[in-house]
GROMACS .gro file of C-alpha atoms in nm:
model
  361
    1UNK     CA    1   0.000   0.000   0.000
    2UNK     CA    2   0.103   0.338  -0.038
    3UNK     CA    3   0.046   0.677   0.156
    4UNK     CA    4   0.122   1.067   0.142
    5UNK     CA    5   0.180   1.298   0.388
    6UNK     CA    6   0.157   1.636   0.378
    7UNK     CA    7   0.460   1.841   0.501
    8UNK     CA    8   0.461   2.136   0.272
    9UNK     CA    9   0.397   2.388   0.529
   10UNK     CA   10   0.692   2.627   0.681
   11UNK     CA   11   0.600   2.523   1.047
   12UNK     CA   12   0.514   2.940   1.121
   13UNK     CA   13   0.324   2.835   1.435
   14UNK     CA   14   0.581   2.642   1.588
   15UNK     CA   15   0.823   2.878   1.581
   16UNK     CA   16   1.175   2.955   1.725
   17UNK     CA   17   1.212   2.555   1.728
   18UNK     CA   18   1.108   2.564   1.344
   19UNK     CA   19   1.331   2.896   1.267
   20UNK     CA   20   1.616   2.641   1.132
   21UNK     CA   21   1.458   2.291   1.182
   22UNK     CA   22   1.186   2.171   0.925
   23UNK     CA   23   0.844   2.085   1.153
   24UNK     CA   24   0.853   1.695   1.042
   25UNK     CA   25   1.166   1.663   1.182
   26UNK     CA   26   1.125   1.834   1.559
   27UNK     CA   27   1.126   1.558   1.809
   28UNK     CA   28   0.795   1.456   1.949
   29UNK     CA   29   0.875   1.228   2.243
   30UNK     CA   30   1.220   1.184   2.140
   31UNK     CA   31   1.132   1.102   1.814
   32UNK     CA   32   1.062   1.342   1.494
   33UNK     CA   33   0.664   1.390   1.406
   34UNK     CA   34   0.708   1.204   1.102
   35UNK     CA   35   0.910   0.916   1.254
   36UNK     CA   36   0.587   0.812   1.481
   37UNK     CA   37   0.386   0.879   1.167
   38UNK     CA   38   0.573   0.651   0.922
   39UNK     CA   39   0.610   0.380   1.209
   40UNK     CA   40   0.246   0.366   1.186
   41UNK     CA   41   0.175   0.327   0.861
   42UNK     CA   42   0.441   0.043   0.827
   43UNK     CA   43   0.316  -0.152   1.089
   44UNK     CA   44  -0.052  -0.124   0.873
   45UNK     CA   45   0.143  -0.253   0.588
   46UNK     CA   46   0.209   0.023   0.397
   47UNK     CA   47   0.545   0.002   0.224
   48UNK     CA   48   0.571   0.349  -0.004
   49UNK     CA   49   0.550   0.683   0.121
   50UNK     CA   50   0.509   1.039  -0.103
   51UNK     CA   51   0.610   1.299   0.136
   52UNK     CA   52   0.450   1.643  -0.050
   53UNK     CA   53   0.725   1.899   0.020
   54UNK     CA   54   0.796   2.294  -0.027
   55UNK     CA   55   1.020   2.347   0.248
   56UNK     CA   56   1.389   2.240   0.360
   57UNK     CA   57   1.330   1.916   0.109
   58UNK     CA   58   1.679   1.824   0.123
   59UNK     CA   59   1.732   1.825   0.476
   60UNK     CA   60   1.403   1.610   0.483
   61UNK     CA   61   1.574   1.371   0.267
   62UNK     CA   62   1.910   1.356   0.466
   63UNK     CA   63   1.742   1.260   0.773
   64UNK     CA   64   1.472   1.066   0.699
   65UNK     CA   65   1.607   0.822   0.435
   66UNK     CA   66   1.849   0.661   0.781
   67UNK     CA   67   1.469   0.563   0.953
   68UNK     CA   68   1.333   0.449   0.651
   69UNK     CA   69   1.602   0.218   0.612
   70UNK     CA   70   1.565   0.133   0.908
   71UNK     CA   71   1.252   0.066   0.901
   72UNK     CA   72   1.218  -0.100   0.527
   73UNK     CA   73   0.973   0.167   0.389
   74UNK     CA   74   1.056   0.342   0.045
   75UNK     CA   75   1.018   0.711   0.081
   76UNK     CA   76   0.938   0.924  -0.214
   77UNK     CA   77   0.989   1.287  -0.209
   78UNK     CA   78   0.708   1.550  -0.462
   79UNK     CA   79   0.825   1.871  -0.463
   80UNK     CA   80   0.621   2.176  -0.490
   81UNK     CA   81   0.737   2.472  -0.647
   82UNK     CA   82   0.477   2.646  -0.557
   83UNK     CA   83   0.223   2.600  -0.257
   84UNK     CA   84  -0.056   2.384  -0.356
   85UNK     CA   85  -0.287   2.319  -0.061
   86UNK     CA   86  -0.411   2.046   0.108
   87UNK     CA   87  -0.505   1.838  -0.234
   88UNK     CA   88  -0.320   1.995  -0.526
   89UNK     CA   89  -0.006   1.754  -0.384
   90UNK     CA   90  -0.208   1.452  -0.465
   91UNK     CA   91  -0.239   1.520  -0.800
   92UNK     CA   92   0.126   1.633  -0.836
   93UNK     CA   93   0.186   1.289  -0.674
   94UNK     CA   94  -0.035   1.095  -0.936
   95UNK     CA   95   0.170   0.905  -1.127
   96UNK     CA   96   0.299   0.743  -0.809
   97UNK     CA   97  -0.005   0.722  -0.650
   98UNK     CA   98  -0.199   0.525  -0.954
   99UNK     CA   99   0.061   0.257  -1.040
  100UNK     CA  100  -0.175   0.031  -0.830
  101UNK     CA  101  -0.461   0.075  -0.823
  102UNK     CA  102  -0.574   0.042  -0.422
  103UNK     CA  103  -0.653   0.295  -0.191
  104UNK     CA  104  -0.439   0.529  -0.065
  105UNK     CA  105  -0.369   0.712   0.284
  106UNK     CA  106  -0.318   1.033   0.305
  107UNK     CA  107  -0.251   1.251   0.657
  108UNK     CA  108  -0.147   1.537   0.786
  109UNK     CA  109   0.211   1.599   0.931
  110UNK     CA  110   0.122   1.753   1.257
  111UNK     CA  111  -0.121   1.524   1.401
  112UNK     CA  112  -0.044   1.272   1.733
  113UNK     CA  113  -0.313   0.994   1.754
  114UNK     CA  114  -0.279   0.649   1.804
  115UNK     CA  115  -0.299   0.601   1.401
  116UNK     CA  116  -0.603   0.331   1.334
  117UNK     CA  117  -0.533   0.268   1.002
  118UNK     CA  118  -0.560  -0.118   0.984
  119UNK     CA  119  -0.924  -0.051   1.080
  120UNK     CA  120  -0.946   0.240   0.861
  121UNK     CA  121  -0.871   0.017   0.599
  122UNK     CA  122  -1.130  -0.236   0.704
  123UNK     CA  123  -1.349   0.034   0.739
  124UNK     CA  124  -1.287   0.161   0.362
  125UNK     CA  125  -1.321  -0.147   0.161
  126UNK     CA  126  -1.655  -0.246   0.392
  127UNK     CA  127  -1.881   0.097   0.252
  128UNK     CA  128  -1.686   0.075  -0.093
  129UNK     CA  129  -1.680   0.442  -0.167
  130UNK     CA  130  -1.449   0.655  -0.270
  131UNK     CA  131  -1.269   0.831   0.049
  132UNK     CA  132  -1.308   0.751   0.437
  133UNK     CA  133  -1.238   1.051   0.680
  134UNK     CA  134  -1.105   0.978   1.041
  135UNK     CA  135  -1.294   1.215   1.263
  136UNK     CA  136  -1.261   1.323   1.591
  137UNK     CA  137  -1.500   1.468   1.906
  138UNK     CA  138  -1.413   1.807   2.041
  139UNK     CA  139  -1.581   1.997   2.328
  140UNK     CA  140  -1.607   2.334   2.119
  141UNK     CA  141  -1.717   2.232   1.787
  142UNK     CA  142  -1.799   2.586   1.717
  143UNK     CA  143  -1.411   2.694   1.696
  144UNK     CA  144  -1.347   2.401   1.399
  145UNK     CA  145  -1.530   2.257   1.092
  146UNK     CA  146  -1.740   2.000   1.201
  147UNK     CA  147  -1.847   1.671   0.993
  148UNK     CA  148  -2.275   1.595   0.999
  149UNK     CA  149  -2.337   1.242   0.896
  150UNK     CA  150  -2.617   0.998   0.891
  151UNK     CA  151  -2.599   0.638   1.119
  152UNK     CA  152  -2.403   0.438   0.873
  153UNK     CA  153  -2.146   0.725   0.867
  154UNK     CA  154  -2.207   0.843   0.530
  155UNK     CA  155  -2.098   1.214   0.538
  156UNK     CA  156  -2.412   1.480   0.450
  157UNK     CA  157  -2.252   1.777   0.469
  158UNK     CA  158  -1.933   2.014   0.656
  159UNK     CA  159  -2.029   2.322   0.819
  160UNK     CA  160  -1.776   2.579   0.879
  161UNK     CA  161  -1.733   2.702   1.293
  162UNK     CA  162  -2.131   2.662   1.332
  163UNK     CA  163  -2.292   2.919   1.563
  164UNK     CA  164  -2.586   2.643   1.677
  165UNK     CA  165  -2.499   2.278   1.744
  166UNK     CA  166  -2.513   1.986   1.464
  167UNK     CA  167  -2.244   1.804   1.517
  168UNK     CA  168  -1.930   1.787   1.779
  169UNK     CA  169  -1.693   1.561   1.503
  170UNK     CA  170  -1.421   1.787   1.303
  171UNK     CA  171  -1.204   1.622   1.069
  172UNK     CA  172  -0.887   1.453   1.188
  173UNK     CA  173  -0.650   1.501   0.910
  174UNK     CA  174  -0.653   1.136   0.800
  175UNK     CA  175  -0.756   0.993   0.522
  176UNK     CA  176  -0.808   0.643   0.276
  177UNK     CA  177  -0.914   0.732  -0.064
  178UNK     CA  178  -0.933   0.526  -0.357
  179UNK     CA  179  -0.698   0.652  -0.679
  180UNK     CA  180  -1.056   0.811  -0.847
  181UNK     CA  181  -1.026   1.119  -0.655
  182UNK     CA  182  -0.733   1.200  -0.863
  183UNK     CA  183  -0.994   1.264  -1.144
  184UNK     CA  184  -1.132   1.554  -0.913
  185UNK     CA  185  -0.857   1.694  -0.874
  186UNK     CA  186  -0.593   1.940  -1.035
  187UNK     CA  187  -0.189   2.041  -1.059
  188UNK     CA  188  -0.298   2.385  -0.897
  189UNK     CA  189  -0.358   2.530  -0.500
  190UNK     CA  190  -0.682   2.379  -0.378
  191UNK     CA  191  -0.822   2.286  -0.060
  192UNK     CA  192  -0.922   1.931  -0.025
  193UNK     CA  193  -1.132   2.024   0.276
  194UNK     CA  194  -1.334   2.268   0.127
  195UNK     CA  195  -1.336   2.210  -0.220
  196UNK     CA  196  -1.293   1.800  -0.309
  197UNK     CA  197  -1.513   1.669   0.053
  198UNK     CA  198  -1.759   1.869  -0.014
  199UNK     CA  199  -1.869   1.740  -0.367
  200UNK     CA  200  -1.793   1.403  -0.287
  201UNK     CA  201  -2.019   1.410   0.020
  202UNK     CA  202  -2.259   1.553  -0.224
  203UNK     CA  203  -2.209   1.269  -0.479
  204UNK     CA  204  -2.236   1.020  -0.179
  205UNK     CA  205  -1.882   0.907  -0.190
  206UNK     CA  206  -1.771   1.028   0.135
  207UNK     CA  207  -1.758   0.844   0.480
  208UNK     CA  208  -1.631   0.910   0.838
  209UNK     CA  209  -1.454   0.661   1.109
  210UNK     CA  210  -1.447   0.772   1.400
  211UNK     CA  211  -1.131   0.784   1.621
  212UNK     CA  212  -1.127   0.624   1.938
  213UNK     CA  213  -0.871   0.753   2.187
  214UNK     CA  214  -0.648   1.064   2.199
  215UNK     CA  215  -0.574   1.292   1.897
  216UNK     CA  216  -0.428   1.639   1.879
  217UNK     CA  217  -0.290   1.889   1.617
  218UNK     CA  218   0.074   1.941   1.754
  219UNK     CA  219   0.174   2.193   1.553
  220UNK     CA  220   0.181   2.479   1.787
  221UNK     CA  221   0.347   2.502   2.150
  222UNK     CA  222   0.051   2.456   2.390
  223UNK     CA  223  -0.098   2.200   2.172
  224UNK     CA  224   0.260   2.000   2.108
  225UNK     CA  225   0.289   1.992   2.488
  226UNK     CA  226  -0.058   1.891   2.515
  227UNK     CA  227  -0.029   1.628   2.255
  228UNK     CA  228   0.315   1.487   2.407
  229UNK     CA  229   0.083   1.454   2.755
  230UNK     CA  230  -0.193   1.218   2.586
  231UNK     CA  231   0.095   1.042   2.371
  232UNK     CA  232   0.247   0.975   2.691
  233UNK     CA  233  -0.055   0.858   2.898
  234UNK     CA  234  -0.185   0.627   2.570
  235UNK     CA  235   0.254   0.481   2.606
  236UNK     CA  236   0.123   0.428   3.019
  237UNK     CA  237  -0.234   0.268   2.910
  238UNK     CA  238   0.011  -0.015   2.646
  239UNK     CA  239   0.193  -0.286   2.830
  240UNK     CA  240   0.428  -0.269   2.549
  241UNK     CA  241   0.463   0.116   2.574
  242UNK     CA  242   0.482   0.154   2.953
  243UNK     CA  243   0.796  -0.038   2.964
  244UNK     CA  244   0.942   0.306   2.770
  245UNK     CA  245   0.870   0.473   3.083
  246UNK     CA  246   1.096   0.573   3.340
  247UNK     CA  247   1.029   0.478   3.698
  248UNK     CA  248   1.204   0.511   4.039
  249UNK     CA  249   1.231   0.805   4.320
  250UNK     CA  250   1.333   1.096   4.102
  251UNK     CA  251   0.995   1.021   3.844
  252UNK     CA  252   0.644   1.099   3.899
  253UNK     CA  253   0.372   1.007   3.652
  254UNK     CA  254   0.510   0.926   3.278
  255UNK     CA  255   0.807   1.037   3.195
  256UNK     CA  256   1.036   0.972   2.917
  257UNK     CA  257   1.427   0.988   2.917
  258UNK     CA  258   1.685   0.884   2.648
  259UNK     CA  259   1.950   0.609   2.772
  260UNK     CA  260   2.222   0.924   2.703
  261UNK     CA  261   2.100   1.133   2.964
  262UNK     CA  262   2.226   1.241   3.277
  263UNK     CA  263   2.018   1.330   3.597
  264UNK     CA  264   2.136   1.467   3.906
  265UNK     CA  265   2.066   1.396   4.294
  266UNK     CA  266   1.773   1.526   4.449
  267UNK     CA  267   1.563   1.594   4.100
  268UNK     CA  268   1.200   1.561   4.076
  269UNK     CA  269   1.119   1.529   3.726
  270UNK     CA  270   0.704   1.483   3.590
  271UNK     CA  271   0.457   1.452   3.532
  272UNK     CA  272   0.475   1.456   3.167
  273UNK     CA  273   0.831   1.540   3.085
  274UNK     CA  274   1.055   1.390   2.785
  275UNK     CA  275   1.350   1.437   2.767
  276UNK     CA  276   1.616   1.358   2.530
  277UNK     CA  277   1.955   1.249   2.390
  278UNK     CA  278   2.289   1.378   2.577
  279UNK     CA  279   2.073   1.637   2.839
  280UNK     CA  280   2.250   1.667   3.114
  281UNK     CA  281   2.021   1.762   3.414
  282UNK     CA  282   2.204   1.906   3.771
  283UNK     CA  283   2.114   1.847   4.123
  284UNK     CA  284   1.781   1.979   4.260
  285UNK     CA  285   1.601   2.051   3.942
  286UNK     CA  286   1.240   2.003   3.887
  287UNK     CA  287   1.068   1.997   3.584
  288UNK     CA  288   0.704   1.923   3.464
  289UNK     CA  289   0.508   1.902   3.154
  290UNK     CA  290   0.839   1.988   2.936
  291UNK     CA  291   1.018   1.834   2.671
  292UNK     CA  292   1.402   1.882   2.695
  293UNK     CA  293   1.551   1.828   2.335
  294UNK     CA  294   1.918   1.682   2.263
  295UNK     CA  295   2.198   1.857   2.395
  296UNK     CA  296   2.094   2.066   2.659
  297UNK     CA  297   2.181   2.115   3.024
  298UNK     CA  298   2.006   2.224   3.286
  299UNK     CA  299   2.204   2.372   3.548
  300UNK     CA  300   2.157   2.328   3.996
  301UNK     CA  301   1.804   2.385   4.136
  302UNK     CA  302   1.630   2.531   3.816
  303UNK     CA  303   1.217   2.517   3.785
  304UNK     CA  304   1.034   2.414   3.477
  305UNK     CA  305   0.660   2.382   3.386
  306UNK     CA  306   0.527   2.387   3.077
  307UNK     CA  307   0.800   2.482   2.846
  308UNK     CA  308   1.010   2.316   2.554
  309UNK     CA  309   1.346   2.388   2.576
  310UNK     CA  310   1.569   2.355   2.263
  311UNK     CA  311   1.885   2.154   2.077
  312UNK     CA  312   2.177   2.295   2.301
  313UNK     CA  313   2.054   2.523   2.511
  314UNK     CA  314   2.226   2.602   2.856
  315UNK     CA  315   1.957   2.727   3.127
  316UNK     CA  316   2.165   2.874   3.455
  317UNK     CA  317   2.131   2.794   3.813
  318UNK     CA  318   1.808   2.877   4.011
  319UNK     CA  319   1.633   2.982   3.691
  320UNK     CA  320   1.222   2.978   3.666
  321UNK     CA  321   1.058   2.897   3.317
  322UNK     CA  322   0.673   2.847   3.302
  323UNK     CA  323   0.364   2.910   3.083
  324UNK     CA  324   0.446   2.792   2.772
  325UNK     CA  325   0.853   2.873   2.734
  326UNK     CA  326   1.009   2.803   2.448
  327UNK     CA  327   1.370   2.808   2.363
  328UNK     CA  328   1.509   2.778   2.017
  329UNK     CA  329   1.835   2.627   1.953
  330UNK     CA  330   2.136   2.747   2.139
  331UNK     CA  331   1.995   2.970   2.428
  332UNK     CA  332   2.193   3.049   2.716
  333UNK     CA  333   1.964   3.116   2.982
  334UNK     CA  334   2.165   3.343   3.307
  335UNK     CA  335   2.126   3.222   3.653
  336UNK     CA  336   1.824   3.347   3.854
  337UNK     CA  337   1.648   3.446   3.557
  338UNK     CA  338   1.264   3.396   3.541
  339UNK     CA  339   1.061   3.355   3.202
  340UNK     CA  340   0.690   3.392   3.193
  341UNK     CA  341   0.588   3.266   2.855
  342UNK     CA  342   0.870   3.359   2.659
  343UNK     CA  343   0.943   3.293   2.310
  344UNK     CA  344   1.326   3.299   2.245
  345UNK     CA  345   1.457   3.323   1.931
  346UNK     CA  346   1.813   3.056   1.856
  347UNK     CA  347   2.158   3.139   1.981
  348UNK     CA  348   2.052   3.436   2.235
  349UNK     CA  349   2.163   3.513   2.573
  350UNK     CA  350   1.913   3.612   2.776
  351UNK     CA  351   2.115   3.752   3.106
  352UNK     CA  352   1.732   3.950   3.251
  353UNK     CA  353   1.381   3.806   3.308
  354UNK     CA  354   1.107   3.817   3.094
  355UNK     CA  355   0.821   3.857   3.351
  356UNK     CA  356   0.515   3.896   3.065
  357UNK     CA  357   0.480   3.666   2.756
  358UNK     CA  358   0.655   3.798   2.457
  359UNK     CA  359   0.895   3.703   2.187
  360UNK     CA  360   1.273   3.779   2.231
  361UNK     CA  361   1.457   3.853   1.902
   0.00000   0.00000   0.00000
């Protein structure tokens, strides 16, 4: 089987840790976004992946083509020249995409879930229509798209943000469709949400599976730290997955830490905390809800909550970081400085505190 996933984008909303770094490639849980993604869909069976990309495409290839070795998957790389949407990479992708022909998936780059697609297969070739969308329940329908569709889960119809309830199911950003969408579709920027969905829910050729368990868009801070907490609690909930987690009296709750790392006396690290390759973390330190990417140290008696912390950053002694921190590469964070939501562009000093959220150029 084959899949595509969409990585065009230039990762704007996960910025400083996207300034040099191409989204797919940021470590989620000690492993880049697309690494979990492309686990997934080999374990489902698929063995040929399109990655659609504008942006950074041969760094992309440099870095991914050592996991897909690894992992026995042949990655394909379309590149846009110019941005084409949400479906105009499908149909730049066609050729590759119809040399069988068998459904395809198709996802998003930025999504964490616990990636069904053996029974979105199932699902698929049971209703026999053109294109299955995973969707998800929210508790504010009225900030997203939603999906309305009858018992059998034939989709009726999107509505856009609705002001009155009729439905609390968005789209998920994954997809099976059969090779016959790529009649629908053109070489060109189009929206496969808004434009293709919509007239094949019209045509009846559209259905929705719905997710069971956690999903969330990572591709902003809150939301990425929110995402690695559910990831992290669906690891706890797998017998196979739990064994990834640390344990002992310097852990509390689920915490992940690369075999690299060093931890000091006297640390109290979690709930919800990865952290990974070569981090060197002193005495006394406490850290929560944070991920702690390769290279970085964290000096004596420091405080963390909520914040990612960059490749090779150096945060000082007695330091406080909350509410949604984030460091880009090579920060150098003075001791006793406190950071209230700070956004820190890479390779700064920052030697003052930052008391109200803001970014730091």
């Amino acid at each position: 089987m084959k899949a595509l996933i969409l990585v065009g984008g230039y990762g704007t909303r996960l910025r400083p840790l996207t300034l040099f770094r191409p989204k797919p490639l940021v470590e989620f849980a000690n492993k880049p976004i697309l690494v979990h993604q492309l686990e997934a869909l080999v374990a489902a069976g698929v063995t040929d992946v399109v990655l659609a990309v504008s942006y950074r495409a041969q760094e992309m290839e440099q870095e991914l083509s050592q996991y897909a070795d690894k992992l026995g998957v042949n990655l394909c790389f379309s590149h846009e020249v110019e941005p084409l949407g949400t479906a105009g990479p499908l149909a730049l992708a066609r050729e590759i995409l119809t040399k069988v022909s068998e459904p395809f998936f198709v996802l998003n780059s930025d999504i964490t879930c616990e990636f069904p697609f053996t029974e979105m297969l199932a699902f698929h070739q049971n209703h026999g229509c053109e294109g299955t969308v995973v969707v998800t329940q929210v508790e504010e329908p009225s900030k997203y798209g939603v999906v309305v569709y009858d018992g059998n889960g034939k989709i009726e119809r999107f509505v856009e943000k609705p002001l009155e309830f009729v439905s609390n199911k968005i789209n998920a950003g994954l997809y099976i469709l059969n090779p016959s969408i790529l009649d629908r579709i053109e070489v060109r920027p189009t929206s496969i949400e808004k434009e293709i969905f919509p007239a094949m829910a019209t045509d009846g050729q559209l259905f929705a599976y719905e997710l069971s368990g956690y999903w969330m868009d990572i591709g902003q801070p809150k939301d990425f730290l929110t995402g690695m907490c559910l990831y992290l609690q669906a690891l706890r909930q797998n017998s196979k997955g739990a064994l990834t987690l640390v344990s002992g009296d310097t852990f509390v709750g689920n915490v992940l830490v690369d075999p690299t790392a060093v931890i000091g006396h006297n640390c109290r690290i979690g709930p919800n905390v990865t952290i990974g390759p070569d981090v060197v973390i002193e005495d006394g330190v406490c850290i929560k809800r944070s991920t702690i990417l390769k290279g970085s140290k964290i000096r004596s008696h420091s405080w963390l909550d909520s914040c990612i912390v960059g490749w090779n950053c150096v945060i000082g002694q007695w330091v406080r970081m909350e509410n949604v921190t984030v460091l880009g590469e090579d920060v150098i964070v003075s001791d006793e400085v406190y950071i209230n939501g700070g956004k820190v562009l890479p390779h700064k000093a920052i030697s003052s505190s930052v008391p109200e959220p803001q970014i730091i150029m």
